[in-house]
Amino acid sequence: GQNIDQPTEMTATEGAIVQINCTYQTSGFNGLFWYQQHAGEAPTFLSYNVLDGLEEKGRFSSFLSRSKGYSYLLLKELQMKDSASYLCAARGDGGATNKLIFGTGTLLAVQP
Amino acid sequence: DAGVIQSPRHEVTEMGQEVTLRCKPISGHDYLFWYRQTMMRGLELLIYFNNNVPIDDSGMPEDRFSAKMPNASFSTLKIQPSEPRDSAVYFCASSLAGLAYEQYFGPGTRLTVT
């Protein structure tokens, strides 16, 4: 089957670094997304990884290891506004069409 | 651009009633997606369209759900008859070129079926 696993909740301190992990199992693999979702709002795009390695975008970086079925999102210099849910989503092979499977999200609380 | 527009933002209805959710994608985006989000199941892709044609509806939970896209600027998701377990937030999203690209989500419709 196809499955995404990520921690339900995490807590971190303002100014610190936090790593949110995601493991996935898909039939085939065509890329992995990270989205941010503030409470009561729509998800917004953070990153998309297709190849192994680390991609950096400002305070946010995303890492992918296809052989391990593993990704993480790294948030540096945490700010209070980073308190949100972070959704991991993997594209799998659905045969005639691609599939996009989302995890249930990791709720990050940034404390002063 | 105004972004993806959804209506209504909130809908409360009684079990057995028909519910229609509406979406206007970003102009020029060829792909449109409908999602459902609940605490238990997270964000689930229900169906997506390319150039107004349904590509994959395998996520639609059952025959009570149907979606249409009569033109490039409008789509509907209909539930008939609605049931309490359909209560969720329904998001519409659009993208330039499919699942490999950033999706822009609308604000969502919070549906409550009593």
mmCIF file of C-alpha atoms in Angstrom:
data_model
loop_
_atom_site.group_PDB
_atom_site.id
_atom_site.type_symbol
_atom_site.label_atom_id
_atom_site.label_comp_id
_atom_site.label_asym_id
_atom_site.label_seq_id
_atom_site.Cartn_x
_atom_site.Cartn_y
_atom_site.Cartn_z
ATOM 1 C CA GLY A 1 0.000 0.000 0.000
ATOM 2 C CA GLN A 2 0.893 3.652 -0.011
ATOM 3 C CA ASN A 3 1.605 5.432 3.243
ATOM 4 C CA ILE A 4 3.124 8.592 4.682
ATOM 5 C CA ASP A 5 4.384 8.803 8.268
ATOM 6 C CA GLN A 6 5.334 11.948 10.114
ATOM 7 C CA PRO A 7 5.230 12.904 13.805
ATOM 8 C CA THR A 8 1.939 14.298 15.027
ATOM 9 C CA GLU A 9 3.330 17.142 17.090
ATOM 10 C CA MET A 10 6.608 18.904 17.826
ATOM 11 C CA THR A 11 7.632 21.769 20.049
ATOM 12 C CA ALA A 12 10.615 24.053 19.570
ATOM 13 C CA THR A 13 11.975 27.328 20.863
ATOM 14 C CA GLU A 14 12.092 30.629 19.022
ATOM 15 C CA GLY A 15 15.471 31.106 17.340
ATOM 16 C CA ALA A 16 16.289 27.388 17.367
ATOM 17 C CA ILE A 17 16.438 24.796 14.578
ATOM 18 C CA VAL A 18 13.887 22.030 14.140
ATOM 19 C CA GLN A 19 13.821 19.018 11.828
ATOM 20 C CA ILE A 20 10.518 17.439 10.806
ATOM 21 C CA ASN A 21 10.868 13.926 9.442
ATOM 22 C CA CYS A 22 8.729 12.116 6.912
ATOM 23 C CA THR A 23 8.914 8.526 5.700
ATOM 24 C CA TYR A 24 6.927 7.315 2.744
ATOM 25 C CA GLN A 25 5.936 4.137 0.998
ATOM 26 C CA THR A 26 4.570 4.512 -2.496
ATOM 27 C CA SER A 27 4.140 2.422 -5.570
ATOM 28 C CA GLY A 28 6.824 4.091 -7.638
ATOM 29 C CA PHE A 29 8.107 7.523 -6.674
ATOM 30 C CA ASN A 30 7.960 10.776 -8.571
ATOM 31 C CA GLY A 31 8.772 13.442 -6.006
ATOM 32 C CA LEU A 32 8.028 14.755 -2.538
ATOM 33 C CA PHE A 33 6.359 17.995 -1.435
ATOM 34 C CA TRP A 34 6.277 19.961 1.791
ATOM 35 C CA TYR A 35 3.398 22.329 2.496
ATOM 36 C CA GLN A 36 2.789 24.660 5.424
ATOM 37 C CA GLN A 37 -0.695 25.121 6.821
ATOM 38 C CA HIS A 38 -1.576 27.658 9.490
ATOM 39 C CA ALA A 39 -4.624 26.931 11.604
ATOM 40 C CA GLY A 40 -7.827 27.668 9.733
ATOM 41 C CA GLU A 41 -6.007 28.450 6.507
ATOM 42 C CA ALA A 42 -5.146 26.707 3.249
ATOM 43 C CA PRO A 43 -1.876 24.838 2.670
ATOM 44 C CA THR A 44 0.907 26.816 1.005
ATOM 45 C CA PHE A 45 3.799 25.330 -0.958
ATOM 46 C CA LEU A 46 7.243 25.145 0.635
ATOM 47 C CA SER A 47 9.351 22.749 -1.425
ATOM 48 C CA TYR A 48 9.481 19.950 -3.966
ATOM 49 C CA ASN A 49 12.283 17.353 -4.099
ATOM 50 C CA VAL A 50 12.754 14.868 -6.906
ATOM 51 C CA LEU A 51 16.449 14.053 -6.582
ATOM 52 C CA ASP A 52 18.435 13.002 -3.520
ATOM 53 C CA GLY A 53 20.032 15.706 -1.459
ATOM 54 C CA LEU A 54 19.374 18.950 0.333
ATOM 55 C CA GLU A 55 17.652 21.948 -1.201
ATOM 56 C CA GLU A 56 17.875 25.211 0.665
ATOM 57 C CA LYS A 57 15.436 28.073 0.395
ATOM 58 C CA GLY A 58 16.057 30.782 2.925
ATOM 59 C CA ARG A 59 15.366 29.590 6.461
ATOM 60 C CA PHE A 60 13.759 26.395 5.136
ATOM 61 C CA SER A 61 15.589 23.395 3.671
ATOM 62 C CA SER A 62 14.275 20.051 2.482
ATOM 63 C CA PHE A 63 16.177 16.801 2.186
ATOM 64 C CA LEU A 64 15.350 13.644 0.266
ATOM 65 C CA SER A 65 16.758 10.109 0.282
ATOM 66 C CA ARG A 66 14.921 8.008 -2.266
ATOM 67 C CA SER A 67 16.688 4.786 -1.295
ATOM 68 C CA LYS A 68 15.491 5.178 2.293
ATOM 69 C CA GLY A 69 12.037 6.541 1.498
ATOM 70 C CA TYR A 70 12.844 9.459 3.769
ATOM 71 C CA SER A 71 12.624 13.219 3.753
ATOM 72 C CA TYR A 72 12.962 15.988 6.276
ATOM 73 C CA LEU A 73 12.135 19.655 6.472
ATOM 74 C CA LEU A 74 14.633 21.793 8.348
ATOM 75 C CA LEU A 75 13.539 25.118 9.759
ATOM 76 C CA LYS A 76 16.248 27.482 11.012
ATOM 77 C CA GLU A 77 16.049 30.611 13.156
ATOM 78 C CA LEU A 78 12.545 29.707 14.209
ATOM 79 C CA GLN A 79 10.014 32.491 14.496
ATOM 80 C CA MET A 80 6.663 32.473 16.256
ATOM 81 C CA LYS A 81 4.922 32.696 12.890
ATOM 82 C CA ASP A 82 6.394 29.296 11.986
ATOM 83 C CA SER A 83 3.871 27.696 14.342
ATOM 84 C CA ALA A 84 1.786 25.693 11.892
ATOM 85 C CA SER A 85 1.128 22.235 10.556
ATOM 86 C CA TYR A 86 3.669 20.887 8.056
ATOM 87 C CA LEU A 87 2.375 18.424 5.488
ATOM 88 C CA CYS A 88 4.531 15.915 3.662
ATOM 89 C CA ALA A 89 3.160 14.587 0.360
ATOM 90 C CA ALA A 90 4.602 12.002 -2.004
ATOM 91 C CA ARG A 91 3.853 11.419 -5.656
ATOM 92 C CA GLY A 92 3.537 7.757 -6.480
ATOM 93 C CA ASP A 93 2.834 5.789 -9.576
ATOM 94 C CA GLY A 94 -0.851 5.075 -9.968
ATOM 95 C CA GLY A 95 -0.530 3.238 -13.240
ATOM 96 C CA ALA A 96 -2.216 5.384 -15.844
ATOM 97 C CA THR A 97 -2.080 8.387 -13.571
ATOM 98 C CA ASN A 98 0.145 9.697 -10.827
ATOM 99 C CA LYS A 99 -1.003 9.636 -7.226
ATOM 100 C CA LEU A 100 -0.399 12.275 -4.594
ATOM 101 C CA ILE A 101 -0.569 11.054 -1.000
ATOM 102 C CA PHE A 102 -0.484 13.467 1.953
ATOM 103 C CA GLY A 103 0.544 12.711 5.492
ATOM 104 C CA THR A 104 -1.684 13.887 8.318
ATOM 105 C CA GLY A 105 0.763 16.668 9.126
ATOM 106 C CA THR A 106 3.125 17.624 11.937
ATOM 107 C CA LEU A 107 1.832 20.374 14.202
ATOM 108 C CA LEU A 108 4.776 22.553 15.206
ATOM 109 C CA ALA A 109 4.477 24.835 18.210
ATOM 110 C CA VAL A 110 7.169 27.506 18.532
ATOM 111 C CA GLN A 111 7.551 28.786 22.069
ATOM 112 C CA PRO A 112 9.226 32.015 23.222
ATOM 113 C CA ASP B 1 -4.478 37.586 -9.515
ATOM 114 C CA ALA B 2 -7.186 36.910 -6.953
ATOM 115 C CA GLY B 3 -6.020 33.375 -6.333
ATOM 116 C CA VAL B 4 -8.265 30.339 -6.188
ATOM 117 C CA ILE B 5 -11.792 31.303 -5.199
ATOM 118 C CA GLN B 6 -14.161 28.968 -3.390
ATOM 119 C CA SER B 7 -17.752 29.374 -2.321
ATOM 120 C CA PRO B 8 -19.404 29.116 0.046
ATOM 121 C CA ARG B 9 -16.820 29.473 2.826
ATOM 122 C CA HIS B 10 -19.108 27.762 5.305
ATOM 123 C CA GLU B 11 -22.026 25.431 4.708
ATOM 124 C CA VAL B 12 -24.299 23.862 7.292
ATOM 125 C CA THR B 13 -26.883 21.434 6.030
ATOM 126 C CA GLU B 14 -29.031 18.586 7.203
ATOM 127 C CA MET B 15 -28.400 14.973 6.405
ATOM 128 C CA GLY B 16 -29.940 13.973 3.100
ATOM 129 C CA GLN B 17 -29.677 17.393 1.509
ATOM 130 C CA GLU B 18 -27.715 18.125 -1.644
ATOM 131 C CA VAL B 19 -24.563 20.207 -1.251
ATOM 132 C CA THR B 20 -22.738 21.996 -4.065
ATOM 133 C CA LEU B 21 -19.295 23.467 -3.583
ATOM 134 C CA ARG B 22 -17.854 25.851 -6.150
ATOM 135 C CA CYS B 23 -14.356 26.709 -7.292
ATOM 136 C CA LYS B 24 -12.742 29.185 -9.663
ATOM 137 C CA PRO B 25 -9.104 28.315 -10.401
ATOM 138 C CA ILE B 26 -6.328 30.763 -11.137
ATOM 139 C CA SER B 27 -6.542 31.934 -14.723
ATOM 140 C CA GLY B 28 -4.144 30.029 -16.969
ATOM 141 C CA HIS B 29 -3.824 27.025 -14.686
ATOM 142 C CA ASP B 30 -4.614 23.848 -16.591
ATOM 143 C CA TYR B 31 -5.042 21.580 -13.571
ATOM 144 C CA LEU B 32 -7.707 21.693 -10.890
ATOM 145 C CA PHE B 33 -7.817 19.536 -7.766
ATOM 146 C CA TRP B 34 -10.464 18.835 -5.154
ATOM 147 C CA TYR B 35 -9.361 17.779 -1.642
ATOM 148 C CA ARG B 36 -11.047 16.879 1.603
ATOM 149 C CA GLN B 37 -9.387 17.462 4.973
ATOM 150 C CA THR B 38 -10.370 15.924 8.305
ATOM 151 C CA MET B 39 -8.508 15.497 11.566
ATOM 152 C CA MET B 40 -8.567 11.731 11.279
ATOM 153 C CA ARG B 41 -7.602 11.274 7.640
ATOM 154 C CA GLY B 42 -5.690 14.442 6.885
ATOM 155 C CA LEU B 43 -5.719 15.889 3.374
ATOM 156 C CA GLU B 44 -7.088 13.541 0.719
ATOM 157 C CA LEU B 45 -7.089 14.105 -3.021
ATOM 158 C CA LEU B 46 -10.581 13.370 -4.310
ATOM 159 C CA ILE B 47 -10.323 14.138 -8.028
ATOM 160 C CA TYR B 48 -8.326 16.225 -10.433
ATOM 161 C CA PHE B 49 -8.913 17.683 -13.888
ATOM 162 C CA ASN B 50 -6.630 18.595 -16.755
ATOM 163 C CA ASN B 51 -8.036 21.044 -19.294
ATOM 164 C CA ASN B 52 -11.514 20.434 -17.879
ATOM 165 C CA VAL B 53 -11.262 16.649 -18.281
ATOM 166 C CA PRO B 54 -11.314 14.411 -15.180
ATOM 167 C CA ILE B 55 -8.022 12.518 -15.000
ATOM 168 C CA ASP B 56 -8.266 10.559 -11.773
ATOM 169 C CA ASP B 57 -11.365 10.252 -9.604
ATOM 170 C CA SER B 58 -10.184 7.241 -7.598
ATOM 171 C CA GLY B 59 -10.197 9.324 -4.428
ATOM 172 C CA MET B 60 -13.901 10.086 -4.609
ATOM 173 C CA PRO B 61 -15.292 8.209 -1.611
ATOM 174 C CA GLU B 62 -18.510 6.942 -3.157
ATOM 175 C CA ASP B 63 -21.181 7.556 -5.747
ATOM 176 C CA ARG B 64 -22.775 10.275 -3.653
ATOM 177 C CA PHE B 65 -19.857 12.485 -4.696
ATOM 178 C CA SER B 66 -19.576 13.955 -8.169
ATOM 179 C CA ALA B 67 -17.448 16.698 -9.712
ATOM 180 C CA LYS B 68 -17.689 18.642 -12.929
ATOM 181 C CA MET B 69 -15.652 21.228 -14.738
ATOM 182 C CA PRO B 70 -17.789 22.713 -17.524
ATOM 183 C CA ASN B 71 -15.146 25.278 -18.463
ATOM 184 C CA ALA B 72 -11.650 26.416 -17.596
ATOM 185 C CA SER B 73 -12.804 28.866 -14.955
ATOM 186 C CA PHE B 74 -15.357 26.898 -12.963
ATOM 187 C CA SER B 75 -15.733 23.582 -11.178
ATOM 188 C CA THR B 76 -18.262 22.080 -8.796
ATOM 189 C CA LEU B 77 -18.158 19.292 -6.252
ATOM 190 C CA LYS B 78 -21.570 17.903 -5.402
ATOM 191 C CA ILE B 79 -22.624 15.613 -2.577
ATOM 192 C CA GLN B 80 -26.069 14.055 -2.886
ATOM 193 C CA PRO B 81 -27.351 12.969 -0.441
ATOM 194 C CA SER B 82 -25.069 14.378 2.239
ATOM 195 C CA GLU B 83 -24.266 12.470 5.436
ATOM 196 C CA PRO B 84 -22.752 13.589 8.772
ATOM 197 C CA ARG B 85 -19.493 11.796 7.956
ATOM 198 C CA ASP B 86 -19.041 14.146 5.002
ATOM 199 C CA SER B 87 -18.353 16.978 7.444
ATOM 200 C CA ALA B 88 -14.900 18.281 6.590
ATOM 201 C CA VAL B 89 -13.043 21.154 4.985
ATOM 202 C CA TYR B 90 -13.049 20.885 1.213
ATOM 203 C CA PHE B 91 -10.216 22.575 -0.647
ATOM 204 C CA CYS B 92 -9.905 23.353 -4.300
ATOM 205 C CA ALA B 93 -6.418 23.887 -5.748
ATOM 206 C CA SER B 94 -4.990 24.667 -9.161
ATOM 207 C CA SER B 95 -1.584 24.361 -10.793
ATOM 208 C CA LEU B 96 0.110 25.239 -14.045
ATOM 209 C CA ALA B 97 1.053 21.741 -15.061
ATOM 210 C CA GLY B 98 -0.076 18.900 -12.870
ATOM 211 C CA LEU B 99 1.066 16.978 -9.843
ATOM 212 C CA ALA B 100 4.739 17.815 -10.267
ATOM 213 C CA TYR B 101 4.162 21.487 -9.700
ATOM 214 C CA GLU B 102 3.235 23.791 -6.876
ATOM 215 C CA GLN B 103 -0.460 23.805 -6.156
ATOM 216 C CA TYR B 104 -2.273 26.959 -5.106
ATOM 217 C CA PHE B 105 -5.055 26.248 -2.661
ATOM 218 C CA GLY B 106 -8.276 28.128 -2.193
ATOM 219 C CA PRO B 107 -9.469 29.140 1.290
ATOM 220 C CA GLY B 108 -11.633 26.055 1.605
ATOM 221 C CA THR B 109 -15.287 25.353 2.357
ATOM 222 C CA ARG B 110 -16.057 24.142 5.856
ATOM 223 C CA LEU B 111 -18.991 21.738 5.519
ATOM 224 C CA THR B 112 -21.048 20.617 8.483
ATOM 225 C CA VAL B 113 -23.757 18.024 7.953
ATOM 226 C CA THR B 114 -26.093 17.575 10.914
#
